Amino acid sequence: MRVLYLHQHYSGPAGATATRSHALAGALVARGHRVTLACGHYDGAVTGLSGAFRGGRREGVLRGLRLVEFDIPCGNAQGLGGRGLSFGRYAASAARLALAEKWDLVIASSTPLTVLLPALLVRRLRGTPFLYEMRDPWPELPRALGGVPGWALAGMGALANAACRNAAAVVALSEGMAGTALARGADPGRVHVVPNGCDLDLFGPHLSPWRPPEAAPWEMLAVYAGAHGRANGLDALLEAAAVLRARQERRIRLLLVGEGSEKPRLRALAASRGLHNVTFLPPMPKRQLASLLAGAQLGVQCLAPVPEFAELTAPNKLMDYLAAGLPVVANLPGRAARLLAEGPCGIATPPGDAAALAEALCWMADNPALRQGMGRSAREQAVRRWDRRLLAGRFAEIVEGAVAPAPLEALAAA
């Protein structure tokens, strides 16, 4: 069948951002489907396409996947207005593509939520079914974080309701997200959970390690790799670093890798407080990140102390840490804490408690043998539960089921 996969923030493996859509689209191609993936130009993403944009787009076929890249920049460093304009431009361009060709199914991968507009439009005008892939529940998370105008939240709510009620299938990244789809009117029989998975070939203890020159050989390297935005609550890491410095703890280095609107302020704050135990690095390609994690001793998961984050988020970075065989220190309860308790493969501290975060880091430094055992448990959990190839196969089955004809008995009953 012909599938149009809409994901504004797509990246291939050479990029510095999440590659879930690449893996899922590849699984569909491997099963014989003709897949077109349409994306924008996201900071840190690498599509693999080259050459000039013509008419605002460029395209090509890479390993059987047709890629259409629109010349629409977007990134975490943009302000709210800039991102909003980017979201609108992408929705308009994707709608034109959706209406220009015949599709058996449209996959709309959110965020941003505006990616659902082309899917709803082509369903209304052409009767084409669509699958809603919920990576983040909007407007639930923006509302919880604050700072978004009421009119925007109302518009998001109406769009999310329409998507959940009209989608042939909803794929959520966590049980909590699936619950929001049900609350918005989705048919329970059409709601599925396919979590983020681990790339067990790209990440793992089998790789050659790399450490930045700032990291001394005796230091336990604790890596946070991800966005530096308001939702990530990285002030907590700087506060923990300040606690460690006050204790004259010299065995631990915090390494923050990534980009975002908060990064300039965070760097200035770390410098003003003399936090020499903190190092900032720019985003790096996944393969380089994999080598960095192989040379680190600990992964760090951090989010702002927002109660809704406990069950409504599914950070990709956590899967990378587990795949790399790293124990994890996190500052949030809920789903992530339960994953770390299994094994166990990490420590979850209370949200907003920088002292507890610092104490967990010290415990990891004090107990290298137990820490390494947690790392082995992390890799074992990644292999046993989160192999991306198995999850991609499950996603492909859901896609095929979304366009399958109704059983004869159901048609007779109708």
XYZ file of C-alpha atoms in Angstrom:
414
model
C 0.000 0.000 0.000
C 0.958 3.657 -0.407
C 1.668 5.390 2.895
C 2.314 9.085 3.523
C 4.228 9.522 6.794
C 4.117 13.117 8.072
C 6.764 13.972 10.660
C 8.088 17.521 10.634
C 11.156 16.685 12.785
C 12.377 13.552 10.959
C 16.072 12.660 10.976
C 18.101 9.783 9.635
C 20.843 8.049 11.650
C 23.476 10.665 10.756
C 21.592 13.370 12.662
C 21.708 14.453 16.288
C 18.032 13.983 17.080
C 15.573 11.114 17.517
C 15.340 8.534 14.715
C 12.098 6.746 15.658
C 10.329 7.674 12.413
C 13.305 6.463 10.394
C 13.099 3.038 12.034
C 9.320 2.763 11.740
C 9.249 3.886 8.110
C 12.056 1.438 7.341
C 10.035 -1.416 8.838
C 7.102 -0.549 6.569
C 9.375 -0.455 3.510
C 10.827 -3.835 4.475
C 7.295 -5.285 4.447
C 6.802 -4.143 0.846
C 4.891 -0.890 1.371
C 5.630 2.260 -0.645
C 6.326 4.932 1.935
C 6.776 8.661 1.393
C 8.052 10.516 4.457
C 7.572 14.297 4.418
C 9.536 16.448 6.851
C 10.852 19.949 7.452
C 14.397 21.118 8.127
C 14.841 20.486 11.857
C 17.924 21.646 13.770
C 20.233 18.689 14.316
C 18.388 16.521 11.809
C 20.058 14.989 8.763
C 17.740 13.553 6.142
C 20.484 12.300 3.821
C 19.204 14.402 0.927
C 21.574 16.791 -0.825
C 21.292 19.438 -3.487
C 19.360 22.653 -3.694
C 15.724 23.113 -2.745
C 13.480 23.789 -5.740
C 10.083 25.264 -5.197
C 10.642 25.018 -1.457
C 11.369 21.260 -1.402
C 13.771 18.546 -2.398
C 13.282 14.816 -2.544
C 14.953 11.496 -3.202
C 14.789 7.787 -2.460
C 17.123 6.371 0.181
C 17.053 2.613 0.855
C 13.585 2.331 -0.591
C 12.147 5.228 1.444
C 10.999 8.248 -0.532
C 11.896 11.420 1.390
C 10.343 14.821 0.740
C 12.065 17.596 2.681
C 10.464 21.038 2.793
C 12.693 24.084 3.219
C 11.076 25.002 6.536
C 13.604 25.539 9.354
C 12.584 24.709 12.916
C 14.442 24.148 16.175
C 14.388 24.329 19.948
C 16.279 27.620 19.933
C 13.385 29.391 18.191
C 10.858 31.375 20.159
C 7.203 30.433 20.414
C 6.235 32.655 17.483
C 8.953 31.297 15.217
C 8.039 27.712 15.948
C 4.349 28.467 15.436
C 5.065 29.937 12.002
C 7.166 26.888 11.120
C 4.384 24.534 12.232
C 1.841 26.355 10.074
C 4.063 26.410 7.000
C 4.748 22.699 7.290
C 1.059 21.869 7.695
C 0.254 23.825 4.527
C 3.025 22.164 2.505
C 2.115 18.705 3.783
C -1.545 19.291 2.937
C -0.643 20.082 -0.667
C 1.379 16.869 -0.897
C -1.393 14.844 0.748
C -3.925 16.098 -1.821
C -1.605 15.876 -4.831
C -1.249 12.092 -4.765
C -3.365 9.058 -3.871
C -2.622 7.400 -0.532
C -3.976 4.333 1.208
C -3.053 5.716 4.640
C -1.615 8.889 6.171
C 0.470 8.680 9.352
C 0.511 11.950 11.294
C 3.283 12.016 13.891
C 2.891 14.698 16.544
C 4.428 16.933 17.866
C 3.667 19.494 16.584
C -0.059 18.937 16.760
C -0.574 20.894 13.521
C 0.674 17.842 11.607
C -2.858 16.507 12.118
C -4.402 19.212 9.929
C -3.331 17.621 6.612
C -4.448 14.185 7.847
C -7.894 15.443 8.819
C -8.194 17.374 5.568
C -7.408 14.424 3.299
C -9.736 12.221 5.294
C -12.572 14.710 4.862
C -12.001 15.388 1.152
C -10.792 11.962 -0.010
C -11.917 9.536 2.678
C -8.294 8.481 3.272
C -7.805 6.917 6.718
C -5.075 8.213 8.992
C -3.081 6.980 11.973
C -2.323 9.432 14.771
C 1.116 8.788 16.300
C 1.136 10.611 19.648
C 4.720 11.333 20.701
C 3.683 14.052 23.157
C 0.134 14.732 24.361
C -0.833 18.270 23.408
C -2.408 20.378 24.856
C -1.934 18.476 28.124
C 1.814 19.109 28.384
C 1.851 22.749 27.196
C -0.974 23.502 29.633
C 0.918 21.872 32.501
C 4.127 23.727 31.657
C 2.360 27.089 31.361
C 3.063 30.130 29.253
C 0.770 29.205 26.330
C -2.204 31.511 25.598
C -5.651 30.172 26.391
C -6.868 30.545 22.822
C -3.967 28.401 21.609
C -4.714 25.699 24.180
C -8.383 25.706 23.163
C -7.435 25.292 19.494
C -5.060 22.442 20.357
C -7.789 20.748 22.371
C -10.278 20.905 19.517
C -7.688 19.544 17.079
C -6.669 16.718 19.426
C -10.333 15.777 19.958
C -10.977 15.632 16.216
C -7.871 13.513 15.647
C -8.622 11.017 18.411
C -12.259 10.586 17.355
C -11.570 10.227 13.628
C -8.278 8.310 13.486
C -8.324 4.761 12.148
C -5.708 4.059 14.835
C -3.916 5.961 17.588
C -0.381 4.907 18.529
C 0.827 6.371 21.831
C 4.319 6.160 23.298
C 3.111 5.367 26.819
C 0.075 4.114 28.693
C -0.430 7.606 30.079
C -0.577 9.084 26.586
C -2.993 6.353 25.538
C -5.219 7.427 28.420
C -5.375 10.976 27.068
C -6.467 9.619 23.674
C -9.273 7.651 25.319
C -10.331 10.698 27.326
C -10.606 12.637 24.068
C -12.983 10.140 22.520
C -10.779 7.608 20.771
C -12.276 4.153 20.205
C -10.566 1.865 22.776
C -10.170 -0.810 20.124
C -8.117 1.568 18.010
C -5.670 2.779 20.685
C -2.273 1.072 20.900
C 0.951 1.637 22.837
C 4.256 1.357 20.967
C 6.952 2.899 23.187
C 10.277 4.313 22.162
C 12.785 1.551 21.579
C 16.506 0.933 21.812
C 18.847 0.827 18.836
C 20.934 -2.076 20.075
C 23.377 -1.958 17.171
C 24.112 1.767 17.336
C 24.371 1.983 21.139
C 26.101 -0.476 23.412
C 29.126 -1.381 25.488
C 30.691 -2.973 22.402
C 31.643 0.436 20.966
C 34.983 2.216 21.229
C 34.633 4.813 24.000
C 35.224 8.541 23.612
C 35.479 11.180 26.325
C 35.821 14.938 25.884
C 39.161 16.471 26.933
C 37.499 18.247 29.862
C 36.772 14.879 31.521
C 39.681 13.721 33.653
C 40.420 9.975 33.662
C 39.382 9.640 37.329
C 36.061 11.450 36.917
C 32.738 9.649 36.739
C 31.197 11.123 33.597
C 27.444 11.693 33.961
C 25.855 12.592 30.621
C 22.619 14.425 29.913
C 21.972 14.312 26.148
C 18.883 16.130 24.942
C 17.032 19.396 24.520
C 17.897 22.391 26.702
C 14.426 23.892 26.977
C 12.101 25.041 29.708
C 10.461 21.627 29.965
C 13.784 19.932 30.651
C 14.364 21.695 33.975
C 18.143 21.682 33.687
C 18.531 24.226 36.476
C 18.189 21.175 38.738
C 21.415 19.747 37.314
C 23.255 23.008 37.916
C 21.922 23.117 41.466
C 23.137 19.538 42.000
C 26.530 20.524 40.586
C 26.659 23.416 43.077
C 25.908 21.006 45.943
C 28.732 18.730 44.765
C 31.120 21.674 44.525
C 30.211 22.829 48.032
C 31.061 19.323 49.275
C 34.390 19.552 47.430
C 33.329 16.472 45.442
C 35.853 16.207 42.582
C 35.045 12.724 41.251
C 31.965 13.670 39.214
C 31.601 15.654 35.994
C 28.206 16.576 34.546
C 28.185 16.778 30.766
C 25.222 18.489 29.076
C 24.956 17.728 25.354
C 22.372 19.415 23.165
C 20.746 22.693 22.170
C 17.715 24.728 23.110
C 16.371 28.121 24.067
C 17.649 27.820 27.651
C 21.224 26.860 26.838
C 22.766 30.381 26.698
C 21.270 31.225 30.084
C 22.370 27.915 31.590
C 25.941 28.362 30.364
C 26.082 31.895 31.740
C 24.676 30.698 35.077
C 27.209 27.869 35.351
C 30.044 30.278 34.596
C 28.840 32.893 37.105
C 28.633 30.261 39.861
C 32.032 28.770 39.073
C 30.655 25.326 38.289
C 33.824 23.869 36.827
C 32.361 20.377 37.239
C 29.871 21.093 34.421
C 30.717 20.909 30.721
C 28.440 21.921 27.834
C 28.742 20.396 24.371
C 26.722 21.051 21.202
C 24.424 18.402 19.742
C 26.317 15.563 18.127
C 25.430 12.903 15.560
C 23.987 9.740 17.028
C 27.076 7.695 16.181
C 29.328 10.140 18.027
C 26.887 10.228 20.929
C 27.014 6.432 21.052
C 30.793 6.568 21.486
C 30.422 9.230 24.177
C 27.939 7.084 26.107
C 30.310 4.126 25.768
C 32.959 6.280 27.461
C 30.623 7.548 30.196
C 29.681 5.942 33.483
C 26.178 7.320 33.958
C 23.168 8.672 32.059
C 21.093 11.526 33.484
C 17.377 12.036 32.826
C 16.026 15.447 33.821
C 12.650 17.174 33.464
C 11.002 20.174 35.083
C 9.032 19.337 38.256
C 5.654 19.155 36.511
C 3.404 16.344 37.861
C 1.973 15.566 34.405
C 5.453 14.636 33.150
C 5.453 11.504 35.303
C 3.179 9.496 32.977
C 2.797 11.660 29.874
C 6.395 11.642 28.641
C 8.556 8.961 27.026
C 12.054 10.439 26.639
C 14.078 8.908 23.838
C 17.318 9.657 25.678
C 16.390 7.153 28.392
C 16.270 4.402 25.760
C 19.702 5.447 24.472
C 21.164 5.200 27.978
C 19.700 1.728 28.518
C 20.933 0.534 25.131
C 24.411 1.866 25.962
C 24.461 -0.181 29.160
C 24.502 2.870 31.412
C 22.872 3.137 34.816
C 20.611 6.173 35.049
C 19.887 8.864 37.609
C 16.539 10.560 36.982
C 14.605 13.286 38.768
C 11.059 12.205 38.000
C 8.600 9.608 39.305
C 6.135 7.515 37.313
C 6.982 5.569 34.196
C 10.716 6.364 34.149
C 11.082 5.507 37.843
C 9.411 2.141 37.279
C 11.794 1.335 34.417
C 14.793 2.153 36.598
C 13.459 0.051 39.466
C 13.460 -2.999 37.205
C 16.844 -4.679 37.430
C 17.481 -2.299 39.122
C 19.230 -0.104 36.576
C 19.141 3.337 38.172
C 17.919 5.725 40.838
C 14.891 8.022 40.631
C 14.983 11.098 42.898
C 12.072 13.385 43.830
C 11.264 16.149 41.319
C 12.790 19.513 42.167
C 15.124 18.090 44.838
C 18.640 19.073 43.793
C 20.153 17.770 47.037
C 18.676 14.309 46.416
C 19.957 14.418 42.841
C 23.454 15.242 44.108
C 23.201 12.456 46.689
C 22.290 9.927 43.990
C 25.285 11.020 41.909
C 27.545 10.594 44.940
C 26.122 7.121 45.597
C 27.002 6.122 42.037
C 30.546 7.412 42.513
C 30.882 5.656 45.887
C 29.706 2.274 44.586
C 31.419 1.516 41.263
C 30.759 -2.238 41.390
C 27.036 -1.783 42.054
C 26.906 0.959 39.444
C 28.437 -1.328 36.845
C 25.962 -4.053 37.779
C 23.126 -1.582 37.171
C 24.643 -0.840 33.770
C 24.565 -4.529 32.859
C 20.944 -4.704 34.005
C 20.155 -1.662 31.846
C 21.505 -3.375 28.733
C 19.692 -6.605 29.606
C 16.408 -4.712 29.961
C 17.030 -2.969 26.634
C 17.526 -6.299 24.880
C 14.627 -8.034 26.617
C 11.947 -5.333 26.428
C 12.888 -2.415 24.198
C 14.489 -3.787 21.021
C 13.437 -1.209 18.412
C 13.230 -3.803 15.650
C 10.510 -5.726 17.485
C 8.602 -2.540 18.311
C 8.850 -1.381 14.685
C 7.338 -4.686 13.603
C 4.443 -4.147 15.991
C 3.933 -0.636 14.587
C 3.840 -2.025 11.041
C 1.145 -4.518 12.069
C -0.976 -1.681 13.484
C -0.533 0.331 10.275
C -1.678 -2.607 8.174
C -4.630 -3.213 10.471
C -5.702 0.443 10.152
C -6.513 -0.062 6.456
C -7.633 -3.687 6.595
C -11.207 -4.317 5.404
C -13.807 -4.921 8.098
C -14.560 -8.602 8.863
C -17.559 -10.027 6.990
C -19.540 -10.511 10.199
C -19.041 -6.850 11.128
C -20.256 -5.759 7.678
C -23.309 -8.010 7.987
C -24.139 -6.578 11.399
C -23.927 -3.056 9.992
